[in-house]
Every structure is written in C-alpha cells, then in structure tokens.
PDB file of C-alpha atoms in Angstrom:
ATOM      1  CA  UNK H   1       0.000   0.000   0.000  1.00 37.00           C
ATOM      2  CA  UNK H   2       1.284   3.441  -0.936  1.00 45.00           C
ATOM      3  CA  UNK H   3       1.209   6.337   1.505  1.00 43.00           C
ATOM      4  CA  UNK H   4      -2.226   7.940   1.681  1.00 45.00           C
ATOM      5  CA  UNK H   5      -3.866   4.576   1.135  1.00 42.00           C
ATOM      6  CA  UNK H   6      -2.868   4.128  -2.520  1.00 44.00           C
ATOM      7  CA  UNK H   7      -2.768   0.515  -3.744  1.00 43.00           C
ATOM      8  CA  UNK H   8       0.561  -1.201  -4.294  1.00 44.00           C
ATOM      9  CA  UNK H   9       0.552  -3.295  -7.445  1.00 43.00           C
ATOM     10  CA  UNK H  10       4.152  -4.349  -7.294  1.00 42.00           C
ATOM     11  CA  UNK H  11       5.874  -1.435  -9.034  1.00 44.00           C
ATOM     12  CA  UNK H  12       8.699  -2.479 -11.349  1.00 43.00           C
ATOM     13  CA  UNK H  13       8.041  -2.298 -15.069  1.00 50.00           C
ATOM     14  CA  UNK H  14       4.303  -1.861 -14.665  1.00 52.00           C
ATOM     15  CA  UNK H  15       4.283   1.473 -16.501  1.00 54.00           C
ATOM     16  CA  UNK H  16       5.950   0.076 -19.597  1.00 58.00           C
ATOM     17  CA  UNK H  17       3.844  -3.070 -19.384  1.00 66.00           C
ATOM     18  CA  UNK H  18       0.587  -1.134 -19.244  1.00 65.00           C
ATOM     19  CA  UNK H  19       1.525   0.900 -22.313  1.00 70.00           C
ATOM     20  CA  UNK H  20       2.341  -2.256 -24.269  1.00 72.00           C
ATOM     21  CA  UNK H  21      -0.784  -4.048 -23.052  1.00 72.00           C
ATOM     22  CA  UNK H  22      -2.883  -1.161 -24.343  1.00 69.00           C
ATOM     23  CA  UNK H  23      -1.579  -1.976 -27.823  1.00 74.00           C
ATOM     24  CA  UNK H  24      -2.884  -5.542 -27.634  1.00 75.00           C
ATOM     25  CA  UNK H  25      -6.392  -4.968 -26.280  1.00 75.00           C
ATOM     26  CA  UNK H  26      -9.602  -5.446 -28.296  1.00 77.00           C
ATOM     27  CA  UNK H  27     -10.244  -2.764 -30.898  1.00 73.00           C
ATOM     28  CA  UNK H  28     -13.592  -1.029 -31.305  1.00 62.00           C
ATOM     29  CA  UNK H  29     -16.183  -2.266 -33.776  1.00 55.00           C
ATOM     30  CA  UNK H  30     -15.851   0.532 -36.347  1.00 53.00           C
ATOM     31  CA  UNK H  31     -13.841  -0.159 -39.518  1.00 56.00           C
ATOM     32  CA  UNK H  32     -11.850  -2.861 -37.784  1.00 83.00           C
ATOM     33  CA  UNK H  33      -9.138  -3.315 -40.420  1.00 90.00           C
ATOM     34  CA  UNK H  34      -8.310   0.407 -40.311  1.00 86.00           C
ATOM     35  CA  UNK H  35      -8.458   0.365 -36.512  1.00 85.00           C
ATOM     36  CA  UNK H  36      -6.003  -2.536 -36.267  1.00 90.00           C
ATOM     37  CA  UNK H  37      -3.669  -0.823 -38.747  1.00 88.00           C
ATOM     38  CA  UNK H  38      -3.733   2.430 -36.764  1.00 81.00           C
ATOM     39  CA  UNK H  39      -3.256   0.691 -33.420  1.00 85.00           C
ATOM     40  CA  UNK H  40      -0.160  -1.232 -34.504  1.00 88.00           C
ATOM     41  CA  UNK H  41       1.277   1.562 -36.666  1.00 83.00           C
ATOM     42  CA  UNK H  42       0.975   4.086 -33.843  1.00 76.00           C
ATOM     43  CA  UNK H  43       2.691   1.708 -31.429  1.00 82.00           C
ATOM     44  CA  UNK H  44       5.551   1.194 -33.895  1.00 82.00           C
ATOM     45  CA  UNK H  45       6.020   4.928 -34.469  1.00 72.00           C
ATOM     46  CA  UNK H  46       6.061   5.572 -30.719  1.00 70.00           C
ATOM     47  CA  UNK H  47       8.644   2.869 -30.113  1.00 75.00           C
ATOM     48  CA  UNK H  48       6.293   0.794 -27.944  1.00 80.00           C
ATOM     49  CA  UNK H  49       7.052  -2.008 -30.382  1.00 87.00           C
ATOM     50  CA  UNK H  50      10.768  -2.205 -31.123  1.00 86.00           C
ATOM     51  CA  UNK H  51      12.427  -2.347 -34.519  1.00 89.00           C
ATOM     52  CA  UNK H  52      12.812  -6.009 -35.487  1.00 92.00           C
ATOM     53  CA  UNK H  53      10.421  -7.225 -32.774  1.00 93.00           C
ATOM     54  CA  UNK H  54       8.296 -10.193 -33.793  1.00 94.00           C
ATOM     55  CA  UNK H  55       4.556  -9.731 -33.446  1.00 94.00           C
ATOM     56  CA  UNK H  56       2.493 -12.514 -31.891  1.00 93.00           C
ATOM     57  CA  UNK H  57       1.307 -15.226 -34.265  1.00 92.00           C
ATOM     58  CA  UNK H  58      -1.766 -14.466 -36.346  1.00 92.00           C
ATOM     59  CA  UNK H  59      -4.165 -16.567 -34.279  1.00 93.00           C
ATOM     60  CA  UNK H  60      -2.868 -15.200 -30.976  1.00 94.00           C
ATOM     61  CA  UNK H  61      -2.776 -11.577 -32.156  1.00 93.00           C
ATOM     62  CA  UNK H  62      -6.268 -11.787 -33.663  1.00 92.00           C
ATOM     63  CA  UNK H  63      -7.544 -13.124 -30.347  1.00 92.00           C
ATOM     64  CA  UNK H  64      -5.853 -10.349 -28.371  1.00 91.00           C
ATOM     65  CA  UNK H  65      -7.328  -7.667 -30.624  1.00 90.00           C
ATOM     66  CA  UNK H  66     -10.748  -9.292 -30.748  1.00 90.00           C
ATOM     67  CA  UNK H  67     -10.860  -9.600 -34.546  1.00 91.00           C
ATOM     68  CA  UNK H  68     -10.991 -12.471 -37.025  1.00 92.00           C
ATOM     69  CA  UNK H  69      -7.816 -13.843 -38.595  1.00 92.00           C
ATOM     70  CA  UNK H  70      -9.102 -12.591 -41.965  1.00 94.00           C
ATOM     71  CA  UNK H  71      -9.331  -9.034 -40.596  1.00 94.00           C
ATOM     72  CA  UNK H  72      -5.873  -9.344 -39.058  1.00 94.00           C
ATOM     73  CA  UNK H  73      -4.332 -10.567 -42.313  1.00 94.00           C
ATOM     74  CA  UNK H  74      -5.808  -7.618 -44.186  1.00 95.00           C
ATOM     75  CA  UNK H  75      -4.373  -5.269 -41.552  1.00 95.00           C
ATOM     76  CA  UNK H  76      -0.934  -6.896 -41.762  1.00 95.00           C
ATOM     77  CA  UNK H  77      -1.025  -6.546 -45.544  1.00 94.00           C
ATOM     78  CA  UNK H  78      -1.723  -2.814 -45.175  1.00 92.00           C
ATOM     79  CA  UNK H  79       1.116  -2.485 -42.656  1.00 93.00           C
ATOM     80  CA  UNK H  80       3.471  -4.241 -45.063  1.00 92.00           C
ATOM     81  CA  UNK H  81       2.470  -1.809 -47.810  1.00 89.00           C
ATOM     82  CA  UNK H  82       3.295   1.070 -45.457  1.00 84.00           C
ATOM     83  CA  UNK H  83       6.703  -0.441 -44.725  1.00 86.00           C
ATOM     84  CA  UNK H  84       5.959  -0.884 -41.030  1.00 88.00           C
ATOM     85  CA  UNK H  85       5.887  -4.680 -40.966  1.00 94.00           C
ATOM     86  CA  UNK H  86       7.934  -7.320 -42.767  1.00 93.00           C
ATOM     87  CA  UNK H  87       6.655 -10.886 -43.083  1.00 90.00           C
ATOM     88  CA  UNK H  88       9.045 -13.825 -43.383  1.00 89.00           C
ATOM     89  CA  UNK H  89       8.009 -17.319 -44.369  1.00 86.00           C
ATOM     90  CA  UNK H  90       9.288 -20.673 -43.216  1.00 80.00           C
ATOM     91  CA  UNK H  91      11.020 -21.705 -40.017  1.00 82.00           C
ATOM     92  CA  UNK H  92      11.610 -18.706 -37.766  1.00 79.00           C
ATOM     93  CA  UNK H  93       9.198 -16.704 -39.866  1.00 85.00           C
ATOM     94  CA  UNK H  94       6.380 -14.395 -38.861  1.00 91.00           C
ATOM     95  CA  UNK H  95       5.607 -10.674 -38.915  1.00 93.00           C
ATOM     96  CA  UNK H  96       8.339  -8.323 -37.704  1.00 95.00           C
ATOM     97  CA  UNK H  97       8.283  -4.616 -36.857  1.00 94.00           C
ATOM     98  CA  UNK H  98      10.130  -2.211 -39.159  1.00 89.00           C
ATOM     99  CA  UNK H  99      10.623   1.349 -37.914  1.00 79.00           C
ATOM    100  CA  UNK H 100       9.808   3.986 -40.561  1.00 70.00           C
ATOM    101  CA  UNK H 101      12.535   6.136 -42.048  1.00 65.00           C
ATOM    102  CA  UNK H 102      12.841   9.741 -40.936  1.00 60.00           C
ATOM    103  CA  UNK H 103       9.920  11.668 -42.420  1.00 61.00           C
ATOM    104  CA  UNK H 104      11.252  14.090 -45.066  1.00 60.00           C
ATOM    105  CA  UNK H 105      10.923  17.656 -43.816  1.00 76.00           C
ATOM    106  CA  UNK H 106       9.202  18.849 -46.997  1.00 76.00           C
ATOM    107  CA  UNK H 107       6.484  16.238 -46.607  1.00 71.00           C
ATOM    108  CA  UNK H 108       5.991  17.160 -42.960  1.00 80.00           C
ATOM    109  CA  UNK H 109       5.727  20.847 -43.798  1.00 86.00           C
ATOM    110  CA  UNK H 110       3.155  20.051 -46.473  1.00 80.00           C
ATOM    111  CA  UNK H 111       1.233  18.017 -43.934  1.00 80.00           C
ATOM    112  CA  UNK H 112       1.377  20.884 -41.435  1.00 89.00           C
ATOM    113  CA  UNK H 113       0.021  23.259 -44.100  1.00 89.00           C
ATOM    114  CA  UNK H 114      -3.086  21.082 -44.313  1.00 85.00           C
ATOM    115  CA  UNK H 115      -4.015  22.142 -40.772  1.00 89.00           C
ATOM    116  CA  UNK H 116      -5.540  25.479 -39.889  1.00 92.00           C
ATOM    117  CA  UNK H 117      -4.259  27.245 -36.787  1.00 94.00           C
ATOM    118  CA  UNK H 118      -7.707  26.797 -35.238  1.00 95.00           C
ATOM    119  CA  UNK H 119      -7.510  23.033 -35.713  1.00 93.00           C
ATOM    120  CA  UNK H 120      -4.022  22.880 -34.253  1.00 94.00           C
ATOM    121  CA  UNK H 121      -5.082  24.928 -31.241  1.00 95.00           C
ATOM    122  CA  UNK H 122      -8.170  22.755 -30.721  1.00 95.00           C
ATOM    123  CA  UNK H 123      -6.147  19.555 -30.901  1.00 93.00           C
ATOM    124  CA  UNK H 124      -3.548  21.063 -28.571  1.00 94.00           C
ATOM    125  CA  UNK H 125      -6.281  21.804 -26.027  1.00 96.00           C
ATOM    126  CA  UNK H 126      -7.476  18.217 -26.267  1.00 96.00           C
ATOM    127  CA  UNK H 127      -3.960  16.810 -25.902  1.00 96.00           C
ATOM    128  CA  UNK H 128      -3.208  19.070 -22.923  1.00 97.00           C
ATOM    129  CA  UNK H 129      -6.401  17.907 -21.209  1.00 97.00           C
ATOM    130  CA  UNK H 130      -5.544  14.226 -21.755  1.00 97.00           C
ATOM    131  CA  UNK H 131      -1.920  14.572 -20.635  1.00 97.00           C
ATOM    132  CA  UNK H 132      -2.887  16.724 -17.672  1.00 98.00           C
ATOM    133  CA  UNK H 133      -5.429  14.159 -16.507  1.00 98.00           C
ATOM    134  CA  UNK H 134      -2.872  11.380 -16.967  1.00 97.00           C
ATOM    135  CA  UNK H 135      -0.284  13.229 -14.871  1.00 98.00           C
ATOM    136  CA  UNK H 136      -2.795  13.962 -12.103  1.00 98.00           C
ATOM    137  CA  UNK H 137      -3.923  10.325 -11.901  1.00 97.00           C
ATOM    138  CA  UNK H 138      -0.359   9.035 -12.084  1.00 97.00           C
ATOM    139  CA  UNK H 139       0.513  11.146  -9.040  1.00 96.00           C
ATOM    140  CA  UNK H 140      -2.378   9.546  -7.183  1.00 96.00           C
ATOM    141  CA  UNK H 141      -1.961   5.962  -8.299  1.00 94.00           C
ATOM    142  CA  UNK H 142       1.519   5.066  -9.477  1.00 88.00           C
ATOM    143  CA  UNK H 143       4.300   3.283  -7.635  1.00 83.00           C
ATOM    144  CA  UNK H 144       7.867   4.668  -7.688  1.00 75.00           C
ATOM    145  CA  UNK H 145       9.033   1.722  -9.782  1.00 79.00           C
ATOM    146  CA  UNK H 146       6.428   2.526 -12.424  1.00 82.00           C
ATOM    147  CA  UNK H 147       8.296   5.730 -13.236  1.00 91.00           C
ATOM    148  CA  UNK H 148      11.435   4.002 -14.496  1.00 92.00           C
ATOM    149  CA  UNK H 149      10.172   3.873 -18.104  1.00 92.00           C
ATOM    150  CA  UNK H 150       9.459   7.612 -17.959  1.00 94.00           C
ATOM    151  CA  UNK H 151      12.915   8.416 -16.616  1.00 95.00           C
ATOM    152  CA  UNK H 152      14.549   6.232 -19.250  1.00 95.00           C
ATOM    153  CA  UNK H 153      12.556   7.888 -22.028  1.00 94.00           C
ATOM    154  CA  UNK H 154      13.549  11.382 -20.853  1.00 96.00           C
ATOM    155  CA  UNK H 155      17.213  10.430 -20.911  1.00 96.00           C
ATOM    156  CA  UNK H 156      16.873   8.954 -24.396  1.00 94.00           C
ATOM    157  CA  UNK H 157      15.035  12.078 -25.530  1.00 93.00           C
ATOM    158  CA  UNK H 158      17.799  14.309 -24.180  1.00 93.00           C
ATOM    159  CA  UNK H 159      20.405  12.340 -26.119  1.00 93.00           C
ATOM    160  CA  UNK H 160      18.411  11.914 -29.353  1.00 90.00           C
ATOM    161  CA  UNK H 161      20.106  13.517 -32.335  1.00 86.00           C
ATOM    162  CA  UNK H 162      17.678  13.007 -35.221  1.00 83.00           C
ATOM    163  CA  UNK H 163      14.242  14.662 -35.412  1.00 83.00           C
ATOM    164  CA  UNK H 164      12.298  11.428 -35.961  1.00 79.00           C
ATOM    165  CA  UNK H 165      13.690   9.870 -32.788  1.00 84.00           C
ATOM    166  CA  UNK H 166      12.898  13.018 -30.824  1.00 88.00           C
ATOM    167  CA  UNK H 167       9.301  12.985 -32.026  1.00 86.00           C
ATOM    168  CA  UNK H 168       8.856   9.299 -31.147  1.00 86.00           C
ATOM    169  CA  UNK H 169      10.398   9.692 -27.702  1.00 90.00           C
ATOM    170  CA  UNK H 170       8.367  12.807 -26.903  1.00 92.00           C
ATOM    171  CA  UNK H 171       5.203  10.948 -27.797  1.00 90.00           C
ATOM    172  CA  UNK H 172       6.299   7.850 -25.909  1.00 91.00           C
ATOM    173  CA  UNK H 173       6.768   9.892 -22.729  1.00 95.00           C
ATOM    174  CA  UNK H 174       3.137  10.968 -22.769  1.00 94.00           C
ATOM    175  CA  UNK H 175       1.936   7.444 -23.553  1.00 93.00           C
ATOM    176  CA  UNK H 176       3.965   6.077 -20.641  1.00 94.00           C
ATOM    177  CA  UNK H 177       2.616   8.834 -18.404  1.00 95.00           C
ATOM    178  CA  UNK H 178      -0.911   7.669 -19.198  1.00 94.00           C
ATOM    179  CA  UNK H 179       0.175   4.091 -18.550  1.00 93.00           C
ATOM    180  CA  UNK H 180       1.532   5.162 -15.152  1.00 94.00           C
ATOM    181  CA  UNK H 181      -1.964   6.529 -14.462  1.00 94.00           C
ATOM    182  CA  UNK H 182      -3.167   2.930 -14.868  1.00 92.00           C
ATOM    183  CA  UNK H 183      -5.748   4.011 -17.437  1.00 93.00           C
ATOM    184  CA  UNK H 184      -6.041   1.935 -20.605  1.00 90.00           C
ATOM    185  CA  UNK H 185      -8.376   4.512 -22.153  1.00 91.00           C
ATOM    186  CA  UNK H 186      -6.033   7.441 -21.541  1.00 94.00           C
ATOM    187  CA  UNK H 187      -3.150   5.367 -22.862  1.00 92.00           C
ATOM    188  CA  UNK H 188      -5.001   4.564 -26.083  1.00 89.00           C
ATOM    189  CA  UNK H 189      -6.037   8.209 -26.399  1.00 91.00           C
ATOM    190  CA  UNK H 190      -2.415   9.343 -26.109  1.00 91.00           C
ATOM    191  CA  UNK H 191      -1.407   6.810 -28.772  1.00 87.00           C
ATOM    192  CA  UNK H 192      -4.162   8.130 -31.053  1.00 84.00           C
ATOM    193  CA  UNK H 193      -3.058  11.738 -30.515  1.00 87.00           C
ATOM    194  CA  UNK H 194       0.435  10.873 -31.705  1.00 81.00           C
ATOM    195  CA  UNK H 195      -1.107   9.821 -35.020  1.00 72.00           C
ATOM    196  CA  UNK H 196      -1.823  13.490 -35.636  1.00 75.00           C
ATOM    197  CA  UNK H 197       0.994  15.340 -33.933  1.00 82.00           C
ATOM    198  CA  UNK H 198       3.853  12.901 -33.372  1.00 77.00           C
ATOM    199  CA  UNK H 199       5.558  13.311 -36.725  1.00 77.00           C
ATOM    200  CA  UNK H 200       4.816  17.050 -36.945  1.00 87.00           C
ATOM    201  CA  UNK H 201       6.596  17.662 -33.651  1.00 88.00           C
ATOM    202  CA  UNK H 202       9.835  16.724 -35.414  1.00 85.00           C
ATOM    203  CA  UNK H 203       9.643  20.190 -37.001  1.00 90.00           C
ATOM    204  CA  UNK H 204       9.884  22.064 -33.685  1.00 90.00           C
ATOM    205  CA  UNK H 205      12.064  19.824 -31.503  1.00 89.00           C
ATOM    206  CA  UNK H 206      15.289  21.757 -32.037  1.00 88.00           C
ATOM    207  CA  UNK H 207      18.079  21.388 -29.440  1.00 89.00           C
ATOM    208  CA  UNK H 208      17.052  24.501 -27.472  1.00 88.00           C
ATOM    209  CA  UNK H 209      13.414  23.446 -27.152  1.00 89.00           C
ATOM    210  CA  UNK H 210      14.501  19.872 -26.506  1.00 90.00           C
ATOM    211  CA  UNK H 211      16.468  20.996 -23.445  1.00 90.00           C
ATOM    212  CA  UNK H 212      13.412  22.844 -22.116  1.00 91.00           C
ATOM    213  CA  UNK H 213      11.197  19.810 -22.745  1.00 91.00           C
ATOM    214  CA  UNK H 214      13.566  17.434 -20.998  1.00 93.00           C
ATOM    215  CA  UNK H 215      13.655  19.659 -17.901  1.00 95.00           C
ATOM    216  CA  UNK H 216       9.863  19.953 -18.003  1.00 94.00           C
ATOM    217  CA  UNK H 217       9.484  16.178 -18.260  1.00 96.00           C
ATOM    218  CA  UNK H 218      11.803  15.640 -15.315  1.00 97.00           C
ATOM    219  CA  UNK H 219       9.705  18.116 -13.328  1.00 97.00           C
ATOM    220  CA  UNK H 220       6.563  16.106 -14.206  1.00 97.00           C
ATOM    221  CA  UNK H 221       8.226  12.916 -12.944  1.00 97.00           C
ATOM    222  CA  UNK H 222       9.303  14.679  -9.749  1.00 96.00           C
ATOM    223  CA  UNK H 223       5.760  15.950  -9.130  1.00 97.00           C
ATOM    224  CA  UNK H 224       4.328  12.473  -9.699  1.00 97.00           C
ATOM    225  CA  UNK H 225       6.869  11.000  -7.282  1.00 95.00           C
ATOM    226  CA  UNK H 226       5.907  13.626  -4.702  1.00 95.00           C
ATOM    227  CA  UNK H 227       2.206  12.827  -5.250  1.00 95.00           C
ATOM    228  CA  UNK H 228       1.718  16.523  -6.092  1.00 97.00           C
ATOM    229  CA  UNK H 229      -1.173  15.825  -8.440  1.00 97.00           C
ATOM    230  CA  UNK H 230      -2.169  19.382  -9.374  1.00 98.00           C
ATOM    231  CA  UNK H 231       1.441  20.409  -9.963  1.00 98.00           C
ATOM    232  CA  UNK H 232       1.966  17.337 -12.151  1.00 98.00           C
ATOM    233  CA  UNK H 233      -1.128  18.195 -14.181  1.00 98.00           C
ATOM    234  CA  UNK H 234      -0.098  21.831 -14.680  1.00 97.00           C
ATOM    235  CA  UNK H 235       3.415  20.857 -15.764  1.00 97.00           C
ATOM    236  CA  UNK H 236       2.179  18.238 -18.233  1.00 97.00           C
ATOM    237  CA  UNK H 237      -0.346  20.659 -19.734  1.00 97.00           C
ATOM    238  CA  UNK H 238       2.283  23.390 -20.051  1.00 95.00           C
ATOM    239  CA  UNK H 239       4.693  21.017 -21.766  1.00 93.00           C
ATOM    240  CA  UNK H 240       2.106  20.120 -24.405  1.00 95.00           C
ATOM    241  CA  UNK H 241       0.813  23.657 -24.929  1.00 95.00           C
ATOM    242  CA  UNK H 242       4.306  25.088 -25.459  1.00 93.00           C
ATOM    243  CA  UNK H 243       5.077  22.535 -28.175  1.00 93.00           C
ATOM    244  CA  UNK H 244       1.760  23.035 -29.949  1.00 95.00           C
ATOM    245  CA  UNK H 245       2.214  26.813 -29.827  1.00 96.00           C
ATOM    246  CA  UNK H 246       5.542  26.344 -31.600  1.00 94.00           C
ATOM    247  CA  UNK H 247       3.762  24.313 -34.274  1.00 94.00           C
ATOM    248  CA  UNK H 248       1.160  27.053 -34.648  1.00 96.00           C
ATOM    249  CA  UNK H 249       3.874  29.694 -35.012  1.00 95.00           C
ATOM    250  CA  UNK H 250       5.556  27.578 -37.684  1.00 94.00           C
ATOM    251  CA  UNK H 251       2.218  27.132 -39.458  1.00 94.00           C
ATOM    252  CA  UNK H 252       1.597  30.890 -39.441  1.00 93.00           C
ATOM    253  CA  UNK H 253       5.063  31.548 -40.867  1.00 90.00           C
ATOM    254  CA  UNK H 254       4.719  28.957 -43.619  1.00 77.00           C
ATOM    255  CA  UNK H 255       4.012  30.180 -47.165  1.00 64.00           C
ATOM    256  CA  UNK H 256       1.383  28.519 -49.310  1.00 52.00           C
ATOM    257  CA  UNK H 257      -2.314  27.929 -49.182  1.00 46.00           C
ATOM    258  CA  UNK H 258      -4.392  28.138 -46.029  1.00 46.00           C
ATOM    259  CA  UNK H 259      -6.254  25.010 -45.078  1.00 41.00           C
ATOM    260  CA  UNK H 260      -9.914  24.978 -46.000  1.00 42.00           C
ATOM    261  CA  UNK H 261     -12.276  25.047 -43.005  1.00 39.00           C
ATOM    262  CA  UNK H 262     -13.664  21.622 -42.201  1.00 41.00           C
ATOM    263  CA  UNK H 263     -17.212  20.765 -41.311  1.00 38.00           C
ATOM    264  CA  UNK H 264     -18.341  20.653 -37.699  1.00 37.00           C
ATOM    265  CA  UNK H 265     -18.640  16.869 -37.919  1.00 36.00           C
ATOM    266  CA  UNK H 266     -15.077  16.577 -39.202  1.00 39.00           C
ATOM    267  CA  UNK H 267     -13.616  18.797 -36.469  1.00 36.00           C
ATOM    268  CA  UNK H 268     -15.447  17.226 -33.533  1.00 37.00           C
ATOM    269  CA  UNK H 269     -12.870  16.357 -30.861  1.00 40.00           C
ATOM    270  CA  UNK H 270     -10.075  14.535 -32.635  1.00 39.00           C
ATOM    271  CA  UNK H 271     -12.207  12.125 -34.639  1.00 38.00           C
ATOM    272  CA  UNK H 272     -11.326  13.763 -37.949  1.00 38.00           C
ATOM    273  CA  UNK H 273      -7.705  12.724 -37.534  1.00 40.00           C
ATOM    274  CA  UNK H 274      -7.133  10.018 -34.972  1.00 37.00           C
ATOM    275  CA  UNK H 275     -10.026   7.880 -36.211  1.00 36.00           C
ATOM    276  CA  UNK H 276      -9.688   8.544 -39.919  1.00 40.00           C
ATOM    277  CA  UNK H 277      -7.525   6.790 -42.561  1.00 38.00           C
ATOM    278  CA  UNK H 278      -4.559   9.169 -42.347  1.00 40.00           C
ATOM    279  CA  UNK H 279      -1.813   6.561 -42.522  1.00 38.00           C
ATOM    280  CA  UNK H 280      -0.823   6.977 -46.132  1.00 39.00           C
ATOM    281  CA  UNK H 281       2.041   9.371 -45.360  1.00 40.00           C
ATOM    282  CA  UNK H 282       4.395   6.568 -44.377  1.00 39.00           C
TER     283      UNK H 282
END
C-alpha cells in the first residue's frame, strides 16, 4: 500500500507493461481493419514495439485484438504496404516490426500546411487535457518503480540527435505517463493523438526546445513522485501547450495555401484525424 492509502501493485516495469498491453487490447467495432492498422502503426512509431520485434502469431494476435484472422491478415497486408511490418516465411518466420525512415521535412511541412491554426489549437487543447489528466492520476496511483520507463525515455530524448527519434520519444513519454496513471483509455487516447501530432513535432524539436522539454518532463516525474497531483497536471499541460504553440507559429510563418475550413462533424474532438484513414504518409 502506498502512503495515503494508494494501492501497491508491485511497481517495477508496470508502466511500460501497461503501455504495451494497451496496444494488444480489443479494438472497437468501427472499420476494424483500419483500426487494427492504426493501433499497430501508432505503437511502432512511438517505439512501444521495437524495430525487429516479432509480433504474436496471427491466431494469438487476432484473439488479443478481438478480430478475425481474416481481418488481421488484411491489416498486416496494409502495414506491409506502409513499410511498417515485414513478413518472413518458413522456419523462424512471422511478422516483424520495421521502424519507418525519418519523415522528409518537406512532406511534414506540407502536412502541417493542411491544418488550420484553429484546428491545431483545438487539438492542442485536447492533448493538454488528456496529458494533464494522466499526470494527475499518475501522481495519485503510481508506484515509484512505475516511473522508471518515464525516466529512461527522458534520458533517451535528451540524447536523441535526429528529429524522428525526438518525435517518437516525446510521444512515448506521454503514452507512458498515461500508462503510469493505470488508465487503458487514456493510454489509447495518447497513442491516437500521436497519429496526428507525433511526426509534426519533429519540425519544432530543435536542441534549445529539446532541453526545455527534458527539464519539463523531469519536473513532471518529480511531481508524480511527490504525489503533487495538481502540480503534475499543470506541468504536463504546459509542456504540451508550449510545443503546440511552436507548431502554430511555424504554421503561421509557412508560405502557401491556407487550409480549407472543415465541417463541424469533421472537427469534432479529434475524430477527424485520430479515427480517420490518415496513414498513407508513411
């Protein structure tokens, strides 16, 4: 039992384990092939599934995700076409994770130009709310050992030299924070948010901002350790908002066309991005 009556679930690698388990939980019933593709692709981009890691066998993985083997095979085919999975036949064969190459900056800038500043600000508000809630709950629920994945990710982020790695590690921190909150829903929501913003953050994670982010992340971990829930929430929200504001500033400075306004249905919450078939950029 933690101080203040908080349950003790053993600590250790629970934070990392919860994040990984969220990858292999049943998907929702809407457009299941696309949902499976997004779930696995997001996990690969965030580094929750390692480069070269073998996925569970088709029957086992289909059972974990709550889909038929036919649906799973279609999803694996789509992942192979995106270059995120390689399938080998014969003894020792199976489906293996392949990390994507660094996204070309021109393609990322074109993708950023497709967003309006209003959409970016709205998504930033949503992300800040999710990460803030995750930090608050982590401070109330997590064990000290659960924070080891977060600490490791911050150190890797500090040392990362290429933009793609920085973007993945930044996103992974927030996923692991939600996992430390022991919330499968918040964890999946953080993974979905990285579908929209993870790659774009590569554009603003320069060394100066990276140093600020690393210090901010360490402060979040410290607040969670101290069970200072409101401080943890404020720090996590600030971290997210600062990065999104940098994206907005870059979007405002970018030449080219302005994004067309989207319908109310398309801009509701984050459904227009995180739930839609936006994976073709890989």
